[in-house]
PDB file of C-alpha atoms in Angstrom:
ATOM      1  CA  MET A   1       0.000   0.000   0.000  1.00 47.00           C
ATOM      2  CA  GLN A   2       2.923   2.322  -0.802  1.00 53.00           C
ATOM      3  CA  ALA A   3       0.728   4.676  -2.850  1.00 54.00           C
ATOM      4  CA  ALA A   4      -1.566   5.161   0.149  1.00 50.00           C
ATOM      5  CA  ASN A   5       1.416   5.976   2.356  1.00 51.00           C
ATOM      6  CA  ASN A   6       2.665   8.513  -0.188  1.00 61.00           C
ATOM      7  CA  ILE A   7      -0.650  10.324  -0.485  1.00 62.00           C
ATOM      8  CA  LEU A   8      -0.986  10.445   3.286  1.00 57.00           C
ATOM      9  CA  SER A   9       2.378  12.199   3.515  1.00 57.00           C
ATOM     10  CA  ILE A  10       1.242  14.716   0.892  1.00 56.00           C
ATOM     11  CA  ALA A  11      -2.078  15.346   2.629  1.00 55.00           C
ATOM     12  CA  LEU A  12      -0.424  15.850   6.013  1.00 55.00           C
ATOM     13  CA  ASN A  13       2.499  17.845   4.603  1.00 48.00           C
ATOM     14  CA  ASP A  14       4.725  15.458   6.575  1.00 45.00           C
ATOM     15  CA  SER A  15       3.501  17.072   9.806  1.00 46.00           C
ATOM     16  CA  LEU A  16       2.681  13.748  11.378  1.00 48.00           C
ATOM     17  CA  LEU A  17       4.170  10.303  11.003  1.00 53.00           C
ATOM     18  CA  LYS A  18       1.809   7.567   9.874  1.00 57.00           C
ATOM     19  CA  SER A  19       3.082   5.418  12.762  1.00 60.00           C
ATOM     20  CA  GLU A  20       1.695   8.003  15.200  1.00 70.00           C
ATOM     21  CA  MET A  21      -1.842   7.744  13.829  1.00 78.00           C
ATOM     22  CA  GLU A  22      -4.410   5.441  15.412  1.00 84.00           C
ATOM     23  CA  LEU A  23      -6.040   3.077  12.924  1.00 86.00           C
ATOM     24  CA  VAL A  24      -9.752   2.730  13.785  1.00 84.00           C
ATOM     25  CA  GLN A  25     -10.970   0.741  10.761  1.00 85.00           C
ATOM     26  CA  HIS A  26      -9.408  -1.359   8.007  1.00 88.00           C
ATOM     27  CA  ASN A  27     -11.136  -2.986   5.058  1.00 87.00           C
ATOM     28  CA  SER A  28      -9.539  -4.735   2.088  1.00 89.00           C
ATOM     29  CA  GLN A  29     -10.206  -7.225  -0.679  1.00 88.00           C
ATOM     30  CA  ASP A  30      -7.919  -8.976  -3.157  1.00 87.00           C
ATOM     31  CA  ILE A  31      -9.685 -11.177  -5.719  1.00 83.00           C
ATOM     32  CA  PRO A  32      -7.772 -12.230  -8.871  1.00 81.00           C
ATOM     33  CA  GLY A  33      -9.102 -10.446 -11.944  1.00 80.00           C
ATOM     34  CA  SER A  34     -11.091  -7.893  -9.916  1.00 84.00           C
ATOM     35  CA  VAL A  35     -10.392  -4.482  -8.461  1.00 88.00           C
ATOM     36  CA  GLN A  36      -8.234  -4.752  -5.343  1.00 91.00           C
ATOM     37  CA  TYR A  37      -8.784  -2.214  -2.597  1.00 92.00           C
ATOM     38  CA  LYS A  38      -7.612  -1.158   0.832  1.00 91.00           C
ATOM     39  CA  ILE A  39      -9.413   1.382   2.996  1.00 90.00           C
ATOM     40  CA  ASN A  40      -7.854   2.678   6.207  1.00 88.00           C
ATOM     41  CA  ARG A  41      -9.557   5.115   8.556  1.00 87.00           C
ATOM     42  CA  TYR A  42      -7.414   6.909  11.127  1.00 87.00           C
ATOM     43  CA  ARG A  43      -8.523   8.878  14.168  1.00 85.00           C
ATOM     44  CA  LYS A  44      -8.219  12.581  13.385  1.00 82.00           C
ATOM     45  CA  MET A  45      -6.563  14.517  16.168  1.00 78.00           C
ATOM     46  CA  PRO A  46      -8.103  17.955  16.855  1.00 73.00           C
ATOM     47  CA  ASP A  47      -4.964  19.923  15.929  1.00 69.00           C
ATOM     48  CA  VAL A  48      -4.222  18.063  12.690  1.00 70.00           C
ATOM     49  CA  GLU A  49      -5.315  19.525   9.374  1.00 69.00           C
ATOM     50  CA  ILE A  50      -4.973  17.814   6.003  1.00 73.00           C
ATOM     51  CA  GLU A  51      -5.202  18.821   2.386  1.00 72.00           C
ATOM     52  CA  GLU A  52      -7.730  16.528   0.767  1.00 79.00           C
ATOM     53  CA  THR A  53      -6.278  15.089  -2.384  1.00 81.00           C
ATOM     54  CA  GLY A  54      -6.386  12.271  -4.894  1.00 87.00           C
ATOM     55  CA  MET A  55      -3.865  10.626  -7.178  1.00 87.00           C
ATOM     56  CA  LEU A  56      -3.940   8.453 -10.271  1.00 90.00           C
ATOM     57  CA  ASN A  57      -0.930   6.189 -10.808  1.00 90.00           C
ATOM     58  CA  TYR A  58      -0.550   4.472 -14.187  1.00 91.00           C
ATOM     59  CA  HIS A  59       2.059   1.715 -14.186  1.00 92.00           C
ATOM     60  CA  TYR A  60       3.165   0.292 -17.528  1.00 91.00           C
ATOM     61  CA  SER A  61       5.456  -2.736 -17.704  1.00 90.00           C
ATOM     62  CA  GLU A  62       6.653  -5.089 -20.417  1.00 89.00           C
ATOM     63  CA  ASN A  63       5.298  -7.840 -18.184  1.00 91.00           C
ATOM     64  CA  GLU A  64       1.526  -7.770 -18.716  1.00 87.00           C
ATOM     65  CA  ASN A  65       0.885  -9.161 -15.230  1.00 87.00           C
ATOM     66  CA  ASP A  66       2.544  -6.114 -13.644  1.00 91.00           C
ATOM     67  CA  ARG A  67       0.474  -3.494 -15.477  1.00 93.00           C
ATOM     68  CA  HIS A  68      -2.018  -1.677 -13.283  1.00 92.00           C
ATOM     69  CA  LEU A  69      -3.777   1.610 -12.596  1.00 93.00           C
ATOM     70  CA  GLU A  70      -4.241   2.912  -9.054  1.00 93.00           C
ATOM     71  CA  LEU A  71      -6.668   5.481  -7.693  1.00 93.00           C
ATOM     72  CA  VAL A  72      -5.694   6.767  -4.256  1.00 92.00           C
ATOM     73  CA  TYR A  73      -7.577   9.280  -2.122  1.00 91.00           C
ATOM     74  CA  CYS A  74      -7.151  10.995   1.231  1.00 88.00           C
ATOM     75  CA  MET A  75     -10.042  12.913   2.741  1.00 87.00           C
ATOM     76  CA  GLN A  76     -11.439  14.103   6.056  1.00 80.00           C
ATOM     77  CA  GLY A  77     -14.836  15.001   7.401  1.00 65.00           C
ATOM     78  CA  ASN A  78     -16.270  11.515   7.892  1.00 66.00           C
ATOM     79  CA  ARG A  79     -17.430  10.195  11.230  1.00 66.00           C
ATOM     80  CA  TYR A  80     -16.844   6.579  12.185  1.00 64.00           C
ATOM     81  CA  CYS A  81     -18.964   4.772  14.786  1.00 68.00           C
ATOM     82  CA  LYS A  82     -16.896   2.371  16.879  1.00 63.00           C
ATOM     83  CA  LYS A  83     -19.927   0.185  17.595  1.00 62.00           C
ATOM     84  CA  ARG A  84     -21.637   0.550  14.251  1.00 58.00           C
ATOM     85  CA  ASP A  85     -21.531  -3.120  13.268  1.00 45.00           C
ATOM     86  CA  SER A  86     -23.620  -4.254  16.216  1.00 38.00           C
ATOM     87  CA  GLU A  87     -25.447  -1.255  17.638  1.00 38.00           C
ATOM     88  CA  CYS A  88     -25.633   1.749  15.340  1.00 44.00           C
ATOM     89  CA  ASN A  89     -28.987   0.896  13.767  1.00 47.00           C
ATOM     90  CA  PHE A  90     -30.634   0.758  17.172  1.00 45.00           C
ATOM     91  CA  CYS A  91     -28.646   3.276  19.183  1.00 54.00           C
ATOM     92  CA  GLN A  92     -30.777   5.999  20.788  1.00 50.00           C
ATOM     93  CA  HIS A  93     -27.951   8.472  20.174  1.00 46.00           C
ATOM     94  CA  SER A  94     -27.467   7.626  16.507  1.00 49.00           C
ATOM     95  CA  ASP A  95     -28.648  11.086  15.400  1.00 51.00           C
ATOM     96  CA  SER A  96     -26.647  12.927  18.021  1.00 49.00           C
ATOM     97  CA  HIS A  97     -23.522  14.912  17.189  1.00 50.00           C
ATOM     98  CA  PHE A  98     -22.272  14.346  20.710  1.00 57.00           C
ATOM     99  CA  CYS A  99     -22.266  10.550  20.798  1.00 65.00           C
ATOM    100  CA  SER A 100     -19.120   9.306  22.541  1.00 63.00           C
ATOM    101  CA  GLU A 101     -18.828   6.444  20.037  1.00 67.00           C
ATOM    102  CA  LEU A 102     -18.388   8.777  17.039  1.00 74.00           C
ATOM    103  CA  VAL A 103     -14.811   9.421  15.930  1.00 76.00           C
ATOM    104  CA  ASP A 104     -13.649  12.053  13.416  1.00 81.00           C
ATOM    105  CA  THR A 105     -11.394  10.384  10.880  1.00 85.00           C
ATOM    106  CA  ILE A 106      -8.855  10.848   8.128  1.00 87.00           C
ATOM    107  CA  ASP A 107      -9.657   8.298   5.438  1.00 88.00           C
ATOM    108  CA  VAL A 108      -7.212   6.775   2.958  1.00 89.00           C
ATOM    109  CA  ALA A 109      -8.541   4.599   0.139  1.00 91.00           C
ATOM    110  CA  CYS A 110      -6.493   2.798  -2.520  1.00 92.00           C
ATOM    111  CA  PHE A 111      -8.045   0.998  -5.502  1.00 94.00           C
ATOM    112  CA  ARG A 112      -5.903  -1.026  -7.919  1.00 93.00           C
ATOM    113  CA  PHE A 113      -7.210  -2.062 -11.338  1.00 93.00           C
ATOM    114  CA  ASN A 114      -5.062  -4.663 -13.112  1.00 91.00           C
ATOM    115  CA  ALA A 115      -4.746  -4.791 -16.891  1.00 90.00           C
ATOM    116  CA  ASP A 116      -7.004  -7.820 -17.373  1.00 86.00           C
ATOM    117  CA  HIS A 117      -9.778  -6.100 -15.435  1.00 87.00           C
ATOM    118  CA  LEU A 118      -9.495  -2.767 -17.244  1.00 88.00           C
ATOM    119  CA  ASN A 119      -9.449  -4.451 -20.650  1.00 83.00           C
ATOM    120  CA  LEU A 120     -13.039  -5.518 -20.026  1.00 80.00           C
ATOM    121  CA  PHE A 121     -14.114  -1.906 -20.488  1.00 79.00           C
ATOM    122  CA  VAL A 122     -12.386  -1.330 -23.843  1.00 76.00           C
ATOM    123  CA  LYS A 123     -12.604  -4.793 -25.350  1.00 74.00           C
ATOM    124  CA  ASN A 124     -13.348  -4.701 -29.114  1.00 71.00           C
ATOM    125  CA  LEU A 125     -13.103  -0.888 -29.159  1.00 68.00           C
ATOM    126  CA  LYS A 126     -10.774   1.111 -31.391  1.00 70.00           C
ATOM    127  CA  THR A 127      -8.464   2.954 -29.025  1.00 65.00           C
ATOM    128  CA  THR A 128      -8.697   6.462 -30.463  1.00 69.00           C
ATOM    129  CA  THR A 129      -8.556   8.562 -27.294  1.00 78.00           C
ATOM    130  CA  PHE A 130      -5.908   8.914 -24.624  1.00 80.00           C
ATOM    131  CA  SER A 131      -8.220   7.442 -21.976  1.00 81.00           C
ATOM    132  CA  GLU A 132      -8.873   4.353 -24.115  1.00 82.00           C
ATOM    133  CA  ARG A 133      -5.130   3.906 -24.682  1.00 84.00           C
ATOM    134  CA  VAL A 134      -4.595   4.090 -20.927  1.00 86.00           C
ATOM    135  CA  LEU A 135      -7.376   1.632 -20.111  1.00 87.00           C
ATOM    136  CA  SER A 136      -6.057  -0.831 -22.720  1.00 87.00           C
ATOM    137  CA  PHE A 137      -2.421  -0.223 -21.629  1.00 89.00           C
ATOM    138  CA  LYS A 138      -1.346   0.872 -25.083  1.00 87.00           C
ATOM    139  CA  HIS A 139       0.200   3.983 -23.544  1.00 86.00           C
ATOM    140  CA  THR A 140       3.755   2.755 -22.970  1.00 87.00           C
ATOM    141  CA  SER A 141       5.090   5.034 -20.217  1.00 87.00           C
ATOM    142  CA  SER A 142       4.142   5.183 -16.555  1.00 88.00           C
ATOM    143  CA  PHE A 143       2.877   8.427 -15.006  1.00 86.00           C
ATOM    144  CA  SER A 144       1.124   9.902 -11.982  1.00 83.00           C
ATOM    145  CA  ARG A 145      -1.410  12.725 -11.882  1.00 83.00           C
ATOM    146  CA  SER A 146      -3.096  14.481  -9.017  1.00 80.00           C
ATOM    147  CA  LEU A 147      -6.884  14.309  -8.867  1.00 80.00           C
ATOM    148  CA  PRO A 148      -8.982  17.026  -7.248  1.00 73.00           C
ATOM    149  CA  LEU A 149     -11.756  15.769  -4.998  1.00 78.00           C
ATOM    150  CA  CYS A 150     -14.747  17.107  -6.912  1.00 77.00           C
ATOM    151  CA  SER A 151     -18.208  16.843  -5.371  1.00 78.00           C
ATOM    152  CA  LYS A 152     -19.074  13.712  -7.391  1.00 84.00           C
ATOM    153  CA  THR A 153     -15.911  11.884  -6.288  1.00 88.00           C
ATOM    154  CA  ARG A 154     -16.389  12.933  -2.683  1.00 86.00           C
ATOM    155  CA  ASP A 155     -19.993  11.686  -2.710  1.00 87.00           C
ATOM    156  CA  VAL A 156     -18.918   8.265  -4.019  1.00 91.00           C
ATOM    157  CA  LEU A 157     -16.097   7.996  -1.464  1.00 91.00           C
ATOM    158  CA  THR A 158     -18.367   9.107   1.380  1.00 87.00           C
ATOM    159  CA  GLN A 159     -20.870   6.406   0.457  1.00 88.00           C
ATOM    160  CA  LEU A 160     -18.070   3.837   0.382  1.00 87.00           C
ATOM    161  CA  MET A 161     -16.861   4.859   3.829  1.00 83.00           C
ATOM    162  CA  ASN A 162     -20.262   4.970   5.481  1.00 81.00           C
ATOM    163  CA  HIS A 163     -22.459   2.333   3.864  1.00 84.00           C
ATOM    164  CA  GLN A 164     -24.261  -0.229   6.021  1.00 84.00           C
ATOM    165  CA  TYR A 165     -24.165  -3.186   3.637  1.00 88.00           C
ATOM    166  CA  THR A 166     -22.593  -6.452   4.723  1.00 87.00           C
ATOM    167  CA  GLY A 167     -21.635  -9.721   3.048  1.00 87.00           C
ATOM    168  CA  SER A 168     -22.757 -10.130  -0.537  1.00 87.00           C
ATOM    169  CA  PHE A 169     -24.575  -6.797  -0.692  1.00 90.00           C
ATOM    170  CA  GLU A 170     -21.411  -5.025   0.469  1.00 89.00           C
ATOM    171  CA  ASN A 171     -19.444  -6.624  -2.369  1.00 88.00           C
ATOM    172  CA  ILE A 172     -22.051  -5.638  -4.968  1.00 90.00           C
ATOM    173  CA  PHE A 173     -22.127  -2.068  -3.668  1.00 92.00           C
ATOM    174  CA  ILE A 174     -18.338  -1.656  -3.571  1.00 91.00           C
ATOM    175  CA  ASN A 175     -17.921  -3.042  -7.105  1.00 89.00           C
ATOM    176  CA  ALA A 176     -20.392  -0.483  -8.427  1.00 91.00           C
ATOM    177  CA  GLN A 177     -18.842   2.428  -6.524  1.00 92.00           C
ATOM    178  CA  THR A 178     -15.271   1.609  -7.571  1.00 92.00           C
ATOM    179  CA  GLN A 179     -16.370   1.630 -11.210  1.00 91.00           C
ATOM    180  CA  MET A 180     -17.826   5.096 -10.651  1.00 92.00           C
ATOM    181  CA  LEU A 181     -14.487   6.219  -9.187  1.00 92.00           C
ATOM    182  CA  LEU A 182     -12.723   4.817 -12.244  1.00 91.00           C
ATOM    183  CA  LEU A 183     -15.066   6.705 -14.579  1.00 88.00           C
ATOM    184  CA  LEU A 184     -14.621   9.981 -12.674  1.00 88.00           C
ATOM    185  CA  GLY A 185     -10.867   9.510 -12.351  1.00 86.00           C
ATOM    186  CA  VAL A 186     -10.324   8.845 -16.048  1.00 82.00           C
ATOM    187  CA  GLU A 187     -12.529  11.813 -17.000  1.00 79.00           C
ATOM    188  CA  CYS A 188     -10.504  14.076 -14.739  1.00 74.00           C
ATOM    189  CA  MET A 189      -7.158  12.655 -15.885  1.00 64.00           C
ATOM    190  CA  CYS A 190      -7.954  13.232 -19.530  1.00 59.00           C
ATOM    191  CA  GLY A 191      -9.094  16.796 -19.002  1.00 52.00           C
ATOM    192  CA  GLU A 192     -12.683  16.114 -19.975  1.00 41.00           C
ATOM    193  CA  GLU A 193     -14.127  19.147 -18.226  1.00 38.00           C
ATOM    194  CA  GLU A 194     -17.299  19.409 -20.237  1.00 40.00           C
ATOM    195  CA  GLU A 195     -20.155  20.048 -17.847  1.00 40.00           C
ATOM    196  CA  THR A 196     -23.005  20.101 -20.336  1.00 38.00           C
ATOM    197  CA  ILE A 197     -25.518  17.284 -20.302  1.00 39.00           C
ATOM    198  CA  GLY A 198     -26.012  15.524 -23.616  1.00 51.00           C
ATOM    199  CA  CYS A 199     -29.563  14.382 -22.912  1.00 63.00           C
ATOM    200  CA  LYS A 200     -31.657  17.506 -22.394  1.00 69.00           C
ATOM    201  CA  PHE A 201     -34.135  15.778 -20.117  1.00 72.00           C
ATOM    202  CA  LEU A 202     -31.302  15.075 -17.651  1.00 76.00           C
ATOM    203  CA  ALA A 203     -31.195  18.780 -16.895  1.00 73.00           C
ATOM    204  CA  ASN A 204     -34.182  17.939 -14.707  1.00 78.00           C
ATOM    205  CA  GLU A 205     -32.981  16.768 -11.282  1.00 82.00           C
ATOM    206  CA  ALA A 206     -36.014  14.515 -10.843  1.00 86.00           C
ATOM    207  CA  ASP A 207     -35.123  12.594 -14.025  1.00 86.00           C
ATOM    208  CA  ARG A 208     -31.499  12.196 -12.912  1.00 87.00           C
ATOM    209  CA  GLU A 209     -32.754  10.806  -9.622  1.00 90.00           C
ATOM    210  CA  LYS A 210     -34.888   8.269 -11.486  1.00 91.00           C
ATOM    211  CA  ILE A 211     -31.852   7.081 -13.454  1.00 91.00           C
ATOM    212  CA  ALA A 212     -29.887   6.765 -10.214  1.00 91.00           C
ATOM    213  CA  LEU A 213     -32.813   4.860  -8.698  1.00 94.00           C
ATOM    214  CA  ALA A 214     -32.776   2.444 -11.649  1.00 94.00           C
ATOM    215  CA  ARG A 215     -29.072   1.773 -11.039  1.00 93.00           C
ATOM    216  CA  ASN A 216     -29.733   1.043  -7.361  1.00 93.00           C
ATOM    217  CA  ILE A 217     -32.601  -1.280  -8.282  1.00 94.00           C
ATOM    218  CA  LEU A 218     -30.267  -3.257 -10.550  1.00 93.00           C
ATOM    219  CA  LEU A 219     -27.771  -3.654  -7.715  1.00 92.00           C
ATOM    220  CA  GLU A 220     -30.465  -4.758  -5.293  1.00 91.00           C
ATOM    221  CA  HIS A 221     -31.738  -7.390  -7.762  1.00 90.00           C
ATOM    222  CA  ILE A 222     -28.397  -8.789  -8.850  1.00 89.00           C
ATOM    223  CA  GLY A 223     -29.791 -12.327  -8.753  1.00 86.00           C
ATOM    224  CA  GLU A 224     -33.165 -11.485 -10.287  1.00 84.00           C
ATOM    225  CA  PRO A 225     -32.737 -10.466 -13.938  1.00 80.00           C
ATOM    226  CA  LEU A 226     -35.002  -7.551 -14.876  1.00 84.00           C
ATOM    227  CA  THR A 227     -36.175  -6.500 -18.310  1.00 86.00           C
ATOM    228  CA  ILE A 228     -35.834  -2.868 -19.388  1.00 87.00           C
ATOM    229  CA  ARG A 229     -39.625  -2.595 -19.210  1.00 86.00           C
ATOM    230  CA  GLU A 230     -39.737  -3.877 -15.630  1.00 91.00           C
ATOM    231  CA  LEU A 231     -36.885  -1.593 -14.627  1.00 93.00           C
ATOM    232  CA  SER A 232     -38.481   1.459 -16.216  1.00 90.00           C
ATOM    233  CA  ARG A 233     -41.731   0.765 -14.341  1.00 91.00           C
ATOM    234  CA  LYS A 234     -39.932   0.426 -11.012  1.00 93.00           C
ATOM    235  CA  ALA A 235     -38.053   3.671 -11.621  1.00 93.00           C
ATOM    236  CA  ALA A 236     -41.141   5.406 -13.090  1.00 92.00           C
ATOM    237  CA  ILE A 237     -39.388   6.609 -16.230  1.00 90.00           C
ATOM    238  CA  ASN A 238     -39.875   6.116 -19.970  1.00 85.00           C
ATOM    239  CA  GLU A 239     -37.866   3.168 -21.400  1.00 83.00           C
ATOM    240  CA  CYS A 240     -36.177   5.292 -24.045  1.00 77.00           C
ATOM    241  CA  TYR A 241     -35.219   7.975 -21.534  1.00 83.00           C
ATOM    242  CA  LEU A 242     -33.977   5.300 -19.158  1.00 89.00           C
ATOM    243  CA  LYS A 243     -31.617   3.746 -21.740  1.00 87.00           C
ATOM    244  CA  LYS A 244     -30.304   7.060 -23.038  1.00 84.00           C
ATOM    245  CA  GLY A 245     -30.009   8.639 -19.596  1.00 87.00           C
ATOM    246  CA  PHE A 246     -28.237   5.629 -18.094  1.00 89.00           C
ATOM    247  CA  LYS A 247     -25.622   5.625 -20.856  1.00 85.00           C
ATOM    248  CA  GLU A 248     -25.118   9.375 -20.464  1.00 82.00           C
ATOM    249  CA  MET A 249     -24.747   9.318 -16.682  1.00 83.00           C
ATOM    250  CA  TYR A 250     -22.736   6.131 -16.236  1.00 85.00           C
ATOM    251  CA  GLY A 251     -20.913   5.705 -19.537  1.00 80.00           C
ATOM    252  CA  THR A 252     -22.252   2.211 -20.220  1.00 84.00           C
ATOM    253  CA  THR A 253     -25.451   0.467 -21.280  1.00 86.00           C
ATOM    254  CA  ILE A 254     -27.832  -0.975 -18.720  1.00 90.00           C
ATOM    255  CA  PHE A 255     -27.119  -4.520 -19.915  1.00 88.00           C
ATOM    256  CA  ASP A 256     -23.323  -4.139 -19.841  1.00 87.00           C
ATOM    257  CA  PHE A 257     -23.435  -2.547 -16.393  1.00 90.00           C
ATOM    258  CA  TYR A 258     -25.716  -5.263 -15.033  1.00 91.00           C
ATOM    259  CA  GLN A 259     -23.661  -8.111 -16.528  1.00 89.00           C
ATOM    260  CA  SER A 260     -20.427  -6.599 -15.249  1.00 89.00           C
ATOM    261  CA  GLN A 261     -21.793  -6.312 -11.704  1.00 91.00           C
ATOM    262  CA  ARG A 262     -23.144  -9.867 -11.769  1.00 91.00           C
ATOM    263  CA  MET A 263     -19.838 -11.344 -12.931  1.00 91.00           C
ATOM    264  CA  GLU A 264     -17.816  -9.336 -10.420  1.00 91.00           C
ATOM    265  CA  HIS A 265     -20.139 -10.608  -7.705  1.00 93.00           C
ATOM    266  CA  ALA A 266     -19.758 -14.140  -9.048  1.00 92.00           C
ATOM    267  CA  LYS A 267     -15.978 -13.858  -8.638  1.00 91.00           C
ATOM    268  CA  TYR A 268     -16.490 -12.756  -5.055  1.00 91.00           C
ATOM    269  CA  LEU A 269     -18.818 -15.675  -4.275  1.00 92.00           C
ATOM    270  CA  LEU A 270     -16.461 -18.194  -5.861  1.00 90.00           C
ATOM    271  CA  TYR A 271     -13.153 -16.892  -4.533  1.00 87.00           C
ATOM    272  CA  GLU A 272     -14.028 -15.284  -1.198  1.00 87.00           C
ATOM    273  CA  LYS A 273     -17.073 -17.257  -0.091  1.00 89.00           C
ATOM    274  CA  GLY A 274     -16.030 -20.629  -1.524  1.00 88.00           C
ATOM    275  CA  LEU A 275     -19.381 -21.352  -3.164  1.00 91.00           C
ATOM    276  CA  THR A 276     -19.552 -23.966  -5.890  1.00 92.00           C
ATOM    277  CA  VAL A 277     -20.168 -23.060  -9.518  1.00 92.00           C
ATOM    278  CA  THR A 278     -23.656 -24.534  -9.213  1.00 93.00           C
ATOM    279  CA  GLU A 279     -24.453 -22.472  -6.115  1.00 93.00           C
ATOM    280  CA  VAL A 280     -23.253 -19.251  -7.730  1.00 92.00           C
ATOM    281  CA  SER A 281     -25.164 -19.973 -10.926  1.00 91.00           C
ATOM    282  CA  ASP A 282     -28.361 -20.513  -8.929  1.00 91.00           C
ATOM    283  CA  SER A 283     -27.853 -17.419  -6.754  1.00 91.00           C
ATOM    284  CA  LEU A 284     -27.521 -15.223  -9.839  1.00 90.00           C
ATOM    285  CA  GLY A 285     -30.666 -16.597 -11.408  1.00 87.00           C
ATOM    286  CA  TYR A 286     -29.163 -18.538 -14.326  1.00 87.00           C
ATOM    287  CA  SER A 287     -31.277 -21.306 -15.826  1.00 83.00           C
ATOM    288  CA  SER A 288     -28.249 -23.548 -16.328  1.00 87.00           C
ATOM    289  CA  ILE A 289     -24.606 -23.818 -15.314  1.00 91.00           C
ATOM    290  CA  SER A 290     -23.526 -23.726 -18.956  1.00 90.00           C
ATOM    291  CA  HIS A 291     -25.209 -20.337 -19.499  1.00 87.00           C
ATOM    292  CA  PHE A 292     -23.498 -18.979 -16.393  1.00 90.00           C
ATOM    293  CA  SER A 293     -20.110 -20.404 -17.381  1.00 90.00           C
ATOM    294  CA  THR A 294     -20.391 -18.889 -20.861  1.00 89.00           C
ATOM    295  CA  ALA A 295     -21.251 -15.454 -19.450  1.00 88.00           C
ATOM    296  CA  PHE A 296     -18.471 -15.681 -16.857  1.00 89.00           C
ATOM    297  CA  LYS A 297     -15.819 -16.614 -19.417  1.00 87.00           C
ATOM    298  CA  LYS A 298     -16.976 -13.861 -21.776  1.00 85.00           C
ATOM    299  CA  HIS A 299     -16.534 -11.312 -19.007  1.00 84.00           C
ATOM    300  CA  THR A 300     -13.355 -12.613 -17.320  1.00 83.00           C
ATOM    301  CA  GLY A 301     -11.626 -14.700 -19.974  1.00 84.00           C
ATOM    302  CA  ILE A 302     -11.595 -17.805 -17.779  1.00 87.00           C
ATOM    303  CA  LYS A 303     -14.077 -20.473 -16.730  1.00 88.00           C
ATOM    304  CA  PRO A 304     -15.572 -20.243 -13.213  1.00 88.00           C
ATOM    305  CA  CYS A 305     -13.824 -23.419 -12.093  1.00 85.00           C
ATOM    306  CA  GLU A 306     -10.433 -21.987 -13.124  1.00 83.00           C
ATOM    307  CA  LEU A 307     -10.761 -19.145 -10.619  1.00 78.00           C
ATOM    308  CA  LEU A 308     -10.916 -21.669  -7.789  1.00 69.00           C
ATOM    309  CA  PHE A 309      -7.383 -22.869  -8.568  1.00 65.00           C
ATOM    310  CA  ARG A 310      -5.800 -19.411  -8.591  1.00 60.00           C
TER     311      ARG A 310
END
């Protein structure tokens, strides 16, 4: 986690040694072929101020297995509940700003995307832009760039730090949020500062909220395939607007987003939870193991059973 250590030094202006900081929460995941992440939350001392910052590190190597892209962030302003896992939902002081269990924190998050994972997003595309060359690792020199913490990035990070999902739902949620960070990071890196909205109806906040609702519905029904018609009814938005708005807001089609989230969750269930291929296929709503295996290999490049031997 060297990148996380580096950004912490930048944020603190070397005013405090990392060894002097109290770690109050650690979360990490390392699944082959998926995004790897580490999140550390440190107690913020009253007299310590930080400069919130982000960094994108692009590492190119002749060895394909060593190629990766890292997004690293350091931010403050979150509050961590020491007893959240067991009591926060029922605590009578949960809405109080003076609860003794709440701790102000400095949060450091590091997300690493390996080449095989990033290639899923540009597969079969002509790499005509700088961002596409980076995502496909056709840019042949390593570099680092600072990333400002815009409001969109901060919102995604805040949700990651403070969500209440556990188990499988936590994995689904984190996969979706890390892809949003990747989208925002690449946009920022490539200088795509255009603020205009391509779909005019998305100028309406209510319509943007409906698109966001549709995305959340997909994540909540990861094992229950929905048709576009069903999804549009649940989100109360026209099918055409839903498809166009989703692509505009999230940079991908509804189907590709849904399939990507399902396969990432499948990797988690196979590798982390130790479920069998049959169990994973059933949990994701596939009618047969062969259909699941075909979809999994199309997304990851390997068969489900091969992941178990990695």
